[in-house]
Coordinates of C-alpha atoms in Angstrom, one line a residue:
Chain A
X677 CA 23.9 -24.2 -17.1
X678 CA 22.1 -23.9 -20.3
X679 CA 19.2 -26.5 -18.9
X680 CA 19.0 -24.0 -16.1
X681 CA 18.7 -20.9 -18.6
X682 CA 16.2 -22.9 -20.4
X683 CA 14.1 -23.7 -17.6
X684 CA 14.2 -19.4 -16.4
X685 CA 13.8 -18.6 -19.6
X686 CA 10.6 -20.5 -19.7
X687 CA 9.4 -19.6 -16.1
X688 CA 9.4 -15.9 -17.5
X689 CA 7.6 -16.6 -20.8
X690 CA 4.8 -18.3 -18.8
X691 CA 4.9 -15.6 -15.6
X692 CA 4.8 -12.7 -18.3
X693 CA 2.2 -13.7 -20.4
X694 CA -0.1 -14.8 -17.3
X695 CA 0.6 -11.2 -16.0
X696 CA -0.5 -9.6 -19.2
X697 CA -3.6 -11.3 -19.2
X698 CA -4.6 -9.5 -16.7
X699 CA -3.2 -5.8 -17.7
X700 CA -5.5 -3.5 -16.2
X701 CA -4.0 -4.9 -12.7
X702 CA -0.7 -4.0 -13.3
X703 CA -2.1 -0.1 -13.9
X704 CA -3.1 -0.7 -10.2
X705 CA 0.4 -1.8 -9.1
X706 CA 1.9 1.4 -10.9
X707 CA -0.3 3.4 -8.7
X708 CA -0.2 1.8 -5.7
X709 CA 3.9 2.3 -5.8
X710 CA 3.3 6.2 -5.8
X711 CA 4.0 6.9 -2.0
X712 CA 7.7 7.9 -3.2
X713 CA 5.5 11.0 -5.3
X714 CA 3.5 11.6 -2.7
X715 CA 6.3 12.3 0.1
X716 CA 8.2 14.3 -3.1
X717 CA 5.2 16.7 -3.0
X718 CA 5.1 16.9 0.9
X719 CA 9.5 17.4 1.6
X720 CA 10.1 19.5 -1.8
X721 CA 7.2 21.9 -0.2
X722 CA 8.8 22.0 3.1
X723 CA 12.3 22.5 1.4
X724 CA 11.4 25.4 -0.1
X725 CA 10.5 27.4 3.4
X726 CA 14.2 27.0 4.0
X727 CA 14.2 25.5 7.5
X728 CA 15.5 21.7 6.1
X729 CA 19.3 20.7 5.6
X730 CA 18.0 20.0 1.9
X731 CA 16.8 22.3 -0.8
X732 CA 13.8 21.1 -3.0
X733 CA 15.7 20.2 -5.9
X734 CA 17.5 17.3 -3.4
X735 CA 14.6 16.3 -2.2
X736 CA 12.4 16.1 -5.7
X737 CA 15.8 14.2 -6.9
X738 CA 15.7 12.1 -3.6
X739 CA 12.7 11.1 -3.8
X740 CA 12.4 10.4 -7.9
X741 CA 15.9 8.3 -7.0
X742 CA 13.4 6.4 -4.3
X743 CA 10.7 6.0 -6.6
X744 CA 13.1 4.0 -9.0
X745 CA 14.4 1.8 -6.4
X746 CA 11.2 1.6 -5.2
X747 CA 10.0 0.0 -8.9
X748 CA 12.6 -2.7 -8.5
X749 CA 12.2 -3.8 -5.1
X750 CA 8.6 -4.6 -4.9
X751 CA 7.9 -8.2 -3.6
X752 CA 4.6 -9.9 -2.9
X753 CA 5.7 -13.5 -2.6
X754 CA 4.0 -14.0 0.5
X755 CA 0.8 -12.5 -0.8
X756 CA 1.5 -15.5 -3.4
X757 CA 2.7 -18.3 -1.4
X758 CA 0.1 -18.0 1.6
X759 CA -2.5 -18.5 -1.0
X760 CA -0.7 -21.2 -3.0
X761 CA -0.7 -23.2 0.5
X762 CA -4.3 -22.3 2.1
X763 CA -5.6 -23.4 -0.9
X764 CA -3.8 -26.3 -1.4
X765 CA -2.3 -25.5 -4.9
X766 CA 1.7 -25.5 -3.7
X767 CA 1.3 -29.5 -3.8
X768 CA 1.1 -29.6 -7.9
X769 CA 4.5 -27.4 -8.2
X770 CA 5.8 -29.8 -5.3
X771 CA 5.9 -32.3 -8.1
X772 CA 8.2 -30.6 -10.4
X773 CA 11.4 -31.1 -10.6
X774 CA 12.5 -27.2 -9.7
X775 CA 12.0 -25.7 -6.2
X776 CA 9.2 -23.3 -7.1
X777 CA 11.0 -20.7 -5.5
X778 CA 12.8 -19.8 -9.1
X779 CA 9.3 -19.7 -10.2
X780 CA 8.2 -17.0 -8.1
X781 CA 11.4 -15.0 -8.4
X782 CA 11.0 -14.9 -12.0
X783 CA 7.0 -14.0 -11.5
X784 CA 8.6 -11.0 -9.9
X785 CA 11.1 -10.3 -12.9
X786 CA 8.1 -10.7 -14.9
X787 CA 5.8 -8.2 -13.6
X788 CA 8.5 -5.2 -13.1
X789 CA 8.8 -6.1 -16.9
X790 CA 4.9 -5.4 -17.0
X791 CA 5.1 -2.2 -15.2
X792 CA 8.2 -0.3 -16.6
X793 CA 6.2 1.5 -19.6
X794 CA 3.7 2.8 -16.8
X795 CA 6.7 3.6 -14.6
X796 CA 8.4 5.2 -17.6
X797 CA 4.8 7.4 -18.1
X798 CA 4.9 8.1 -14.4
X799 CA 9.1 9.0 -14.3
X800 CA 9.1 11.2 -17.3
X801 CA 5.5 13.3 -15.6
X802 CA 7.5 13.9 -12.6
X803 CA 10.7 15.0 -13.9
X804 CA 8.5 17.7 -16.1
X805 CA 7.0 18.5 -12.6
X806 CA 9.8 18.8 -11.0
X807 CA 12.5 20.2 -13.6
X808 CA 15.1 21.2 -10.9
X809 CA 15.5 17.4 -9.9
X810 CA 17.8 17.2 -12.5
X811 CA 18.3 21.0 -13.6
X812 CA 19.6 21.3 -10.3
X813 CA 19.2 24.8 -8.2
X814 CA 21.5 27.2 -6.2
X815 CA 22.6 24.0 -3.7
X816 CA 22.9 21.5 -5.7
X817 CA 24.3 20.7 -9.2
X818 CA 22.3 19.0 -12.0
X819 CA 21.7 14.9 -11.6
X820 CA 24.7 13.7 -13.5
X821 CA 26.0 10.7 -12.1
X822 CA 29.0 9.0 -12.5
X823 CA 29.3 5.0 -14.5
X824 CA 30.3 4.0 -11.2
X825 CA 27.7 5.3 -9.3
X826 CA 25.3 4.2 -11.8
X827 CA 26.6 0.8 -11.4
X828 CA 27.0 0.6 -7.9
X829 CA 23.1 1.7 -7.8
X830 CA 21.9 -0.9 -10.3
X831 CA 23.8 -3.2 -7.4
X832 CA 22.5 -2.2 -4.8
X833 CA 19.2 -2.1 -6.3
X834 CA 19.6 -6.2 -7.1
X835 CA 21.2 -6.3 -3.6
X836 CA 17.8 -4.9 -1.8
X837 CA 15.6 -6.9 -4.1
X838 CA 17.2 -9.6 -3.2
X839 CA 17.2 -9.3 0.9
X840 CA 13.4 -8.1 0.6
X841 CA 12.5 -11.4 -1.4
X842 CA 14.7 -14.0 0.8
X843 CA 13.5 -11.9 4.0
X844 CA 10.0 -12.1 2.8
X845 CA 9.8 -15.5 1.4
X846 CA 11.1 -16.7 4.7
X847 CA 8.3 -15.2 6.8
X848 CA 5.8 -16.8 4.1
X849 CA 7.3 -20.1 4.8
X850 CA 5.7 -20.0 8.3
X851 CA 2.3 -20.7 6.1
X852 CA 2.7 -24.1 6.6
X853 CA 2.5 -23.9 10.1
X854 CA -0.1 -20.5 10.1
X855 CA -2.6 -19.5 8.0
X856 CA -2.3 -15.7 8.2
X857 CA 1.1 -15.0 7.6
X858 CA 0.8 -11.8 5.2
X859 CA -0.5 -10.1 8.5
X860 CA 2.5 -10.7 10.7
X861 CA 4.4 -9.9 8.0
X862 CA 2.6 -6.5 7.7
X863 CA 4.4 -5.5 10.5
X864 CA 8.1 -6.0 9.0
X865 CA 6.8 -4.2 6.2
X866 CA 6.0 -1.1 8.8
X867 CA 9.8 -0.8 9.7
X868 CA 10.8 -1.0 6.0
X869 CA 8.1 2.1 5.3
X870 CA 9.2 3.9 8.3
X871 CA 12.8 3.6 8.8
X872 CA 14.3 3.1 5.5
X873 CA 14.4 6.9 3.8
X874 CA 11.0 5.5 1.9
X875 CA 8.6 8.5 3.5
X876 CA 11.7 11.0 4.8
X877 CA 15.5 11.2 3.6
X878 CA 17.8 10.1 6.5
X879 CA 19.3 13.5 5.9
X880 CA 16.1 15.2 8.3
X881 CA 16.0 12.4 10.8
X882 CA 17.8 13.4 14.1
X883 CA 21.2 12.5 14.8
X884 CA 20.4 9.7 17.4
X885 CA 17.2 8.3 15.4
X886 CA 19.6 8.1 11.9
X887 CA 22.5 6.6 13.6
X888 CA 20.0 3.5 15.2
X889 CA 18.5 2.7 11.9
X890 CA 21.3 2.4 9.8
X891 CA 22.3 -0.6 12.2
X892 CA 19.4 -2.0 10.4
X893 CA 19.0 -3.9 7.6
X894 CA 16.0 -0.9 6.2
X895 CA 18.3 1.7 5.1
X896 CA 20.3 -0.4 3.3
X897 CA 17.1 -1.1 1.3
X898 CA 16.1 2.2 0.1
X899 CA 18.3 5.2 1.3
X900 CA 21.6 3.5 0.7
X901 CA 20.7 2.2 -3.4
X902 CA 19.0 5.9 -3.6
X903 CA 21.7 7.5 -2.5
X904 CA 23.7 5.9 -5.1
X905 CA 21.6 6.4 -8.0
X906 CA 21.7 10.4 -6.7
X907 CA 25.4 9.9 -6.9
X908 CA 26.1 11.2 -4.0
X909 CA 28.8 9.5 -1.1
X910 CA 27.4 7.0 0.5
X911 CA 29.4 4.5 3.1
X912 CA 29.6 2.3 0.1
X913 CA 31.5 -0.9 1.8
X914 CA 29.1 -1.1 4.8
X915 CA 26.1 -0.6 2.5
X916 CA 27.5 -3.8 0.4
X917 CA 28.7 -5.8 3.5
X918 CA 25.3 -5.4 5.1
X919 CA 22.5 -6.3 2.6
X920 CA 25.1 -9.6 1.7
X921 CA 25.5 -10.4 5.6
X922 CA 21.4 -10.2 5.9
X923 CA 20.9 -12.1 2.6
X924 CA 23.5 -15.0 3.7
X925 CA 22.0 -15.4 6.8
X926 CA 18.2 -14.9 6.0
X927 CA 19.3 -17.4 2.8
X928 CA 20.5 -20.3 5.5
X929 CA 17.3 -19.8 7.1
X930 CA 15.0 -19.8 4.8
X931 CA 16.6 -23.6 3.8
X932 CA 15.9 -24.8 6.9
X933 CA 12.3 -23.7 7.4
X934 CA 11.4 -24.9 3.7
X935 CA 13.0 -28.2 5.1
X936 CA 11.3 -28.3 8.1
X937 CA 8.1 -26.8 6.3
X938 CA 8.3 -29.3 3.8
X939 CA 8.3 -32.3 6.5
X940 CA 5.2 -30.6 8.2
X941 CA 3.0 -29.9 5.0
X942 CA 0.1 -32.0 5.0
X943 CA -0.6 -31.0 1.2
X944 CA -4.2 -29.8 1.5
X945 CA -6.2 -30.6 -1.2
X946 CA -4.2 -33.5 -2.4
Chain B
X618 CA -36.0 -0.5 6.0
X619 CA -35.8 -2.6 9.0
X620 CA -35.2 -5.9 6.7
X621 CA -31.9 -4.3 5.9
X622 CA -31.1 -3.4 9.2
X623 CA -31.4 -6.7 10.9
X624 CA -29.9 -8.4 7.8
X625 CA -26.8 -6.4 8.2
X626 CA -26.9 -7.5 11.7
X627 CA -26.5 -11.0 10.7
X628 CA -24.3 -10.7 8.0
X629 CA -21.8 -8.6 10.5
X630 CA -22.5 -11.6 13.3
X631 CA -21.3 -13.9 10.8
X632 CA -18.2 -12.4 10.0
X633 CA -17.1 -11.6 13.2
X634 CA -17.5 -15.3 14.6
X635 CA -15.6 -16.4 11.3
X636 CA -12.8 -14.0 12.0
X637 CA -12.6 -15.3 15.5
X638 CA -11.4 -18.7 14.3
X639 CA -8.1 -16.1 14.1
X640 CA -7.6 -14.9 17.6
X641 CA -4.5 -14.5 17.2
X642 CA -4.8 -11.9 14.5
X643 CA -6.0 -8.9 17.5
X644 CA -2.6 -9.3 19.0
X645 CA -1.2 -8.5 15.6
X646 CA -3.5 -5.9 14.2
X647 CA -2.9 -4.3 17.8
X648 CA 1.0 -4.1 17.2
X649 CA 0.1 -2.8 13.4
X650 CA -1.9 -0.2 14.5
X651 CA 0.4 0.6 17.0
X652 CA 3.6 0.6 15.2
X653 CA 1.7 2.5 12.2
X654 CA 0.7 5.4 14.6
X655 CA 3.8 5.7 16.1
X656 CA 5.7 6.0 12.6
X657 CA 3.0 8.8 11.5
X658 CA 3.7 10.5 13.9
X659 CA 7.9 10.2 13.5
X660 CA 7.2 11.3 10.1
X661 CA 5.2 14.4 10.9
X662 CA 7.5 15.1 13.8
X663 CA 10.1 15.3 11.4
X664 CA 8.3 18.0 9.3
X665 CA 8.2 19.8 12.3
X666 CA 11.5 20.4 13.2
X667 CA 13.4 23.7 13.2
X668 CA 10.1 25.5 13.9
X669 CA 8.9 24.5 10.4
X670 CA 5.1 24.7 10.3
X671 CA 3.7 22.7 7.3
X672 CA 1.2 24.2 5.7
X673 CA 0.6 26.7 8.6
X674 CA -0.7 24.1 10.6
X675 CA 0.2 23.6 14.6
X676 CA 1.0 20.2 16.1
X677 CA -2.1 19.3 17.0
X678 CA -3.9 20.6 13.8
X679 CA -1.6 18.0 12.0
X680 CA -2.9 15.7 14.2
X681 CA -6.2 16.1 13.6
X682 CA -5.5 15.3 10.0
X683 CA -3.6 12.4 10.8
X684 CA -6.2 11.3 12.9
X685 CA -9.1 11.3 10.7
X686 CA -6.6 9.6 8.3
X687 CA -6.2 6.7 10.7
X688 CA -9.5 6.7 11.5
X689 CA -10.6 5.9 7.6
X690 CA -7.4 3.6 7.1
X691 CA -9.6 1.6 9.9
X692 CA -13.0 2.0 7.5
X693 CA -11.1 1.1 4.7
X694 CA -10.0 -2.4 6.5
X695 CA -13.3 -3.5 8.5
X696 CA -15.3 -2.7 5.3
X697 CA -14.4 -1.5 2.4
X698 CA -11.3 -3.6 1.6
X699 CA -13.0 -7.2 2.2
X700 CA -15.7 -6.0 0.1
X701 CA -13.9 -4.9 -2.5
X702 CA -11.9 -8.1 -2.8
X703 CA -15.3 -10.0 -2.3
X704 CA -16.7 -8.7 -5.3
X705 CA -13.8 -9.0 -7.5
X706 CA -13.7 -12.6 -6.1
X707 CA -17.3 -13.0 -7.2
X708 CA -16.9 -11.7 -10.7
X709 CA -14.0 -13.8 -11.6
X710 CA -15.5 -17.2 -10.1
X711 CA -19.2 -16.6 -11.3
X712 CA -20.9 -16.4 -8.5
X713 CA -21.8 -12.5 -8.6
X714 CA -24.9 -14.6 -10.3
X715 CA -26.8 -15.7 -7.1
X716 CA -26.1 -12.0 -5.2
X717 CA -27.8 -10.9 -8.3
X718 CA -30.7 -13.0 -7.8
X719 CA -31.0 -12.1 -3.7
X720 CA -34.1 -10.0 -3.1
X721 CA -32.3 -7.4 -2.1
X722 CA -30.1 -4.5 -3.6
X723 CA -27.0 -5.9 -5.0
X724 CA -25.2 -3.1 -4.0
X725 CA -25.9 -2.9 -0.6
X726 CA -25.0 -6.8 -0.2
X727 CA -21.6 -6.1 -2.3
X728 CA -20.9 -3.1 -0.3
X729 CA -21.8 -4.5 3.3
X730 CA -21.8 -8.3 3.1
X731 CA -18.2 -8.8 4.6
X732 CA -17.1 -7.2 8.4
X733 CA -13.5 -7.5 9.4
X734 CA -12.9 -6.9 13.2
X735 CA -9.2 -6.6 12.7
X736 CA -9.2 -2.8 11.4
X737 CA -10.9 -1.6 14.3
X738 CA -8.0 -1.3 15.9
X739 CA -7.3 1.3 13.3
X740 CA -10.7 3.1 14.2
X741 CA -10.2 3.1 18.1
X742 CA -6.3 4.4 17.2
X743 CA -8.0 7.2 14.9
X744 CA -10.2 8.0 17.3
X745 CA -8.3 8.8 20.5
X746 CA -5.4 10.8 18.1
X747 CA -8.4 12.7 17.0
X748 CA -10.0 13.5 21.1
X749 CA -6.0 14.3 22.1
X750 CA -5.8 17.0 19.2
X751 CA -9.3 18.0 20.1
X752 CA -8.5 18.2 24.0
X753 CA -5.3 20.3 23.3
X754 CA -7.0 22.7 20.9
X755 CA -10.3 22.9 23.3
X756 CA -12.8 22.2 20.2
X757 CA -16.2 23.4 21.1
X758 CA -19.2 20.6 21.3
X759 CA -20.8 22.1 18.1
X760 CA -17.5 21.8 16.2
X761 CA -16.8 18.5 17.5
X762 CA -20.5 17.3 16.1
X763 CA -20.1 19.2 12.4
X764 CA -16.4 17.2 12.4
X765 CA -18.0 13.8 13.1
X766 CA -20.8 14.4 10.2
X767 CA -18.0 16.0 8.1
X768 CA -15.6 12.7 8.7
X769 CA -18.5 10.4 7.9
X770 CA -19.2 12.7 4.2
X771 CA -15.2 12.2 4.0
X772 CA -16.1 8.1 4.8
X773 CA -18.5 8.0 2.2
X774 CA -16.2 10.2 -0.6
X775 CA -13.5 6.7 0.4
X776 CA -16.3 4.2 -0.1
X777 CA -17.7 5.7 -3.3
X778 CA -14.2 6.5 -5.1
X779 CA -13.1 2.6 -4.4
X780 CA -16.8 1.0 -5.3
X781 CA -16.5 3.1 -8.6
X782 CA -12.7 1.3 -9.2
X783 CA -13.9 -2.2 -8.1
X784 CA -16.8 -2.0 -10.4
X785 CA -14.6 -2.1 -13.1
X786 CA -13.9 -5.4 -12.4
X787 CA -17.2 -6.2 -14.4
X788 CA -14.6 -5.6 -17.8
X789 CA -10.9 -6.8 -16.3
X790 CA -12.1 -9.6 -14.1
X791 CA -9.2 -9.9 -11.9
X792 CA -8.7 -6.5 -10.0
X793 CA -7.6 -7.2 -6.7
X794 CA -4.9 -4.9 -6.1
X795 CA -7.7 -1.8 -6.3
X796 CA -7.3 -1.8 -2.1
X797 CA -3.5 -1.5 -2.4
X798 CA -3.9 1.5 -4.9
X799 CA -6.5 3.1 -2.7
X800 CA -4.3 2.7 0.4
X801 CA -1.5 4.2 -1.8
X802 CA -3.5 6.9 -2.8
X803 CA -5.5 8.2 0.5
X804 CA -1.8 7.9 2.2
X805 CA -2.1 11.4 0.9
X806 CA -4.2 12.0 3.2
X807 CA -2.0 11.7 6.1
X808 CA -0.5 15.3 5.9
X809 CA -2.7 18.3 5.5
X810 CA -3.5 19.4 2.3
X811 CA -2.0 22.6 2.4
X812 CA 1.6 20.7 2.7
X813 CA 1.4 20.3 -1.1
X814 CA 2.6 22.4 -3.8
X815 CA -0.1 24.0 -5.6
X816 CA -0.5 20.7 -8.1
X817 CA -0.9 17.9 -6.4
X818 CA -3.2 20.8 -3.9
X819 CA -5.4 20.6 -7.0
X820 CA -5.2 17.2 -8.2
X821 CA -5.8 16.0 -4.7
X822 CA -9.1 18.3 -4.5
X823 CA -10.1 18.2 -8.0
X824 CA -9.5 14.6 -9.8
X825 CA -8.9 12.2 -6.5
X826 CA -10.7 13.9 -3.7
X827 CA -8.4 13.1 -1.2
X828 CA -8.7 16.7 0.6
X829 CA -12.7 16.2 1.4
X830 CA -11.2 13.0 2.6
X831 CA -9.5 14.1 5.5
X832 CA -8.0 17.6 5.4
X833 CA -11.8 19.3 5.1
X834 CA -13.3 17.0 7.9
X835 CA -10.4 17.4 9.8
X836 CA -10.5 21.4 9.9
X837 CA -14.6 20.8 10.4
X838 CA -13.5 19.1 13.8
X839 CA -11.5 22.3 14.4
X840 CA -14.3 24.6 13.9
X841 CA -12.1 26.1 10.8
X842 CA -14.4 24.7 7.7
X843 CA -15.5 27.5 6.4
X844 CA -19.4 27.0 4.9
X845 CA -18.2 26.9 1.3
X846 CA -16.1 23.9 2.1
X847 CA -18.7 22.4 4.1
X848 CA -20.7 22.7 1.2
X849 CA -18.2 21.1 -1.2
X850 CA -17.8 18.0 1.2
X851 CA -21.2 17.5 0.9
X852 CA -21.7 18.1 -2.6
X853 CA -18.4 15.9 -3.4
X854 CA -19.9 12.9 -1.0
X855 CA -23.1 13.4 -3.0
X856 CA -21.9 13.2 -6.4
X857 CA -19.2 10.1 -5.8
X858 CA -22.1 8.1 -4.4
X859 CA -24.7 9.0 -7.3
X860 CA -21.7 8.1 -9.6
X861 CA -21.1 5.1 -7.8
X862 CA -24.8 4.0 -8.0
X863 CA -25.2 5.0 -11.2
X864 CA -21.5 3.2 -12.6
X865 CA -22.7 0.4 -11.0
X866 CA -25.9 0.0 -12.8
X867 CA -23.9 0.6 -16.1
X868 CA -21.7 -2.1 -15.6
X869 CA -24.1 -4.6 -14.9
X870 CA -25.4 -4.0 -18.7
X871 CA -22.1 -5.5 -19.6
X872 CA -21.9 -8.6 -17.0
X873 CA -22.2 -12.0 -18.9
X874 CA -22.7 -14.2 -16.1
X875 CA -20.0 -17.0 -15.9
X876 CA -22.4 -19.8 -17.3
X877 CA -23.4 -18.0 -20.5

């Protein structure tokens, strides 16, 4: 156990110090994870005309609550990985002793570490903005929730990070059989914009549309850890049971391609 | 003149017949373009409902914006994007030296070198949202012709605001994720400006001009532009591309070459 903490430990020295070499990227990052701000302008607008389910002070706290889960669930692994193999530099980190795989995880640990005071800048902007967010107005109470709501947030937070990386990783494993795998990933990254709460609370969806997503796994990956953080009711059990189910199975996956990957990798450049 | 005309020619030629080693890739930037467009328009469905008008806009005034939106998402992936990431690319492995050296304008090579085919799609998508809106709103010809200028100005404003950003790349080297914050940042553009509260109304005309983007062309294309705003996309275009030009020239002052 300690060799394992050890070798983390190091992984995130040598991942947070590459990051910060380049800093003015991870400004870039920050902004580019502002679509939760943007939709916050466009639904706390059209609250306010009265003709939504939600007043603006939900939807300013929805969408701040978004923005936060938002910070933590950003993965670019396959961004990473397709390089890594096109260019033949995955064969090197073949050699060590550790799958790589803890080495990218950790890269991701890394840079949310390198973007939290930006995020923190950006946070405390928008609740100045937005002051009823957490003030509250005549429909809903100010943002006060519970420990175990808080807890059950930071969960489901790791929860979704964790399906988005194993879901994510798995589709960049097909690298070693195409070269362009960010692109057909692009497209499972569509139904994660679209139907999981990112650019519209499930609250406004009609009643057929919200009932079809939430038998997928997108919800789960924003609305659901949201939710939480809002602490608001949320069907807690199915939220848990779901993002496990998907990780366990996408995890069993993911072994065998990286086996069967492994096999089929002619190591270019070696 | 016509040097830089047939150069671009070839420089397109050769990027489409290297991006056809990827056949595949139409199948999937057809399904992307597809699935992007049809989730757009969920989302401004949505705003829609209960009789809600955002912004004062009708149905297929919202589509005009989204259209012209769509229709630049396409620019921004054929050319502005590969470019971008070109340069940055150059910068950080040394060879920004020999465009330097070309006898030609280094700007013009950075800025048009690269041609991806996949974000067409994006274009033709853009293109027949905009004609429907158009069709259902019966846009006069003369309207029609001031919208296409007005969405080229509005192309220009895009290129000139993300040249600007990736010139920076002169100081931090390694800059690539300048396409993924311009994406985030013209996704404002999707919904018509006047769908904002009255901050982000100004921040998105004033600092990041993301209204003469797409809201003002789009309202040219409706014949609703009034001539003051007409003027302002103009004068906007204008001034990001002298900027641009001008940044550009700056920057180079502080390039060091990779061998020195």
């Amino acid at each position: 156990m300690t060799a394992w903490t050890r070798r983390l430990r190091a992984f995130f020295g040598i991942e947070y110090a590459l990051m910060l070499t380049y800093r003015a990227e991870i400004l870039l990052w920050a902004v580019a994870t502002c679509l939760p701000l943007i939709m916050l302008g466009v639904w706390s607008q059209a609250a306010e005309s009265g003709d939504f389910v939600r007043s603006p002070a939900w939807m300013a706290r929805y969408f701040i609550a978004v923005f936060l889960v938002r910070q933590v669930t950003i993965v670019w692994v396959i961004h990473h990985f397709e390089f890594l193999v096109v260019s033949g530099r995955l064969s090197p980190q073949l050699l060590l002793p550790v799958d790589p795989v803890w080495r990218y995880a950790v890269a991701h640990l890394a840079e949310q570490a390198c973007r939290l005071p930006i995020v923190v800048v950006m946070l405390i902007g928008c609740l100045l903005l937005f002051p009823t967010a957490w003030r509250g107005d005549a429909a809903v109470g100010p943002w006060a929730p519970g420990l175990g709501a808080v807890a059950g947030g930071v969960l489901a937070c790791m929860a979704a990070f964790t399906l988005r990386f194993v879901l994510q990783y798995t589709f960049a494993l097909l690298a070693f059989w195409v070269e362009r795998v960010a692109a057909v990933h692009e497209l499972v990254y569509l139904l994660i914009l679209f139907a999981s709460g990112m650019v519209a609370p499930l609250e406004v969806f009609p009643a057929a549309a919200r009932d079809a997503v939430l038998w997928t796994p997108f919800p789960w990956l924003v609305w659901f850890p949201a939710k939480l953080l809002m602490g608001e009711s949320a069907p807690v059990l199915r939220g848990f049971v779901t993002l496990g189910g998907w990780i366990l199975v996408l995890a069993v996956i993911n072994r065998v391609v990286w086996r069967c990957g492994l096999k089929h990798h002619s190591a270019m450049g070696a | 003149m016509r040097r830089y005309g047939k150069t671009l020619c070839r420089f397109w030629g050769v990027s489409v017949a290297a991006e056809m080693e990827y056949r595949a890739n139409f199948v999937i930037s057809c399904l992307t373009t597809v699935l992007t467009l049809g989730g757009a328009l969920f989302t401004v469905g949505l705003l829609f409902q209960n009789g809600h008008t955002p912004g004062g806009y009708s149905w297929p005034a919202a589509l005009t914006v989204l259209g012209v939106y769509t229709l630049l998402d396409g620019l921004q992936q054929t050319l502005l994007a590969p470019n971008r990431a070109a340069l940055t690319e150059h910068v950080r492995s040394g060879t920004l030296d020999f465009v330097l050296l070309k006898p030609m304008h280094a700007q013009f090579w950075l800025s048009l070198r690269r041609f991806s085919p996949w974000g067409l799609t994006d274009v033709a998508g853009g293109l027949a949202l905009v004609a429907y809106a158009g069709w259902c709103l019966g846009v006069s010809p003369r309207a029609a012709l001031t919208g296409g200028v007005a969405v080229l100005l509005g192309g220009v404003i895009l290129y000139a605001v993300g040249f600007l950003l990736a010139t920076l790349t002169i100081w931090f080297v390694k800059l690539y994720n300048i396409t993924i914050a311009m994406s985030a940042l013209l996704e404002a553009g999707r919904y018509p400006i006047q769908a904002y509260p009255a901050v982000y109304r100004a921040f998105f005309t004033a600092v990041l001009p993301v209204a003469f983007m797409t809201s003002v062309p789009a309202a040219a294309l409706r014949g609703e532009a009034g001539v003051w705003w007409l003027v302002g996309l103009a004068a906007v275009s204008g001034a990001t591309f002298g900027a641009s030009c001008l940044f550009w020239r700056f920057a180079l002052r502080f390039y060091t070459s990779a061998s020195s």
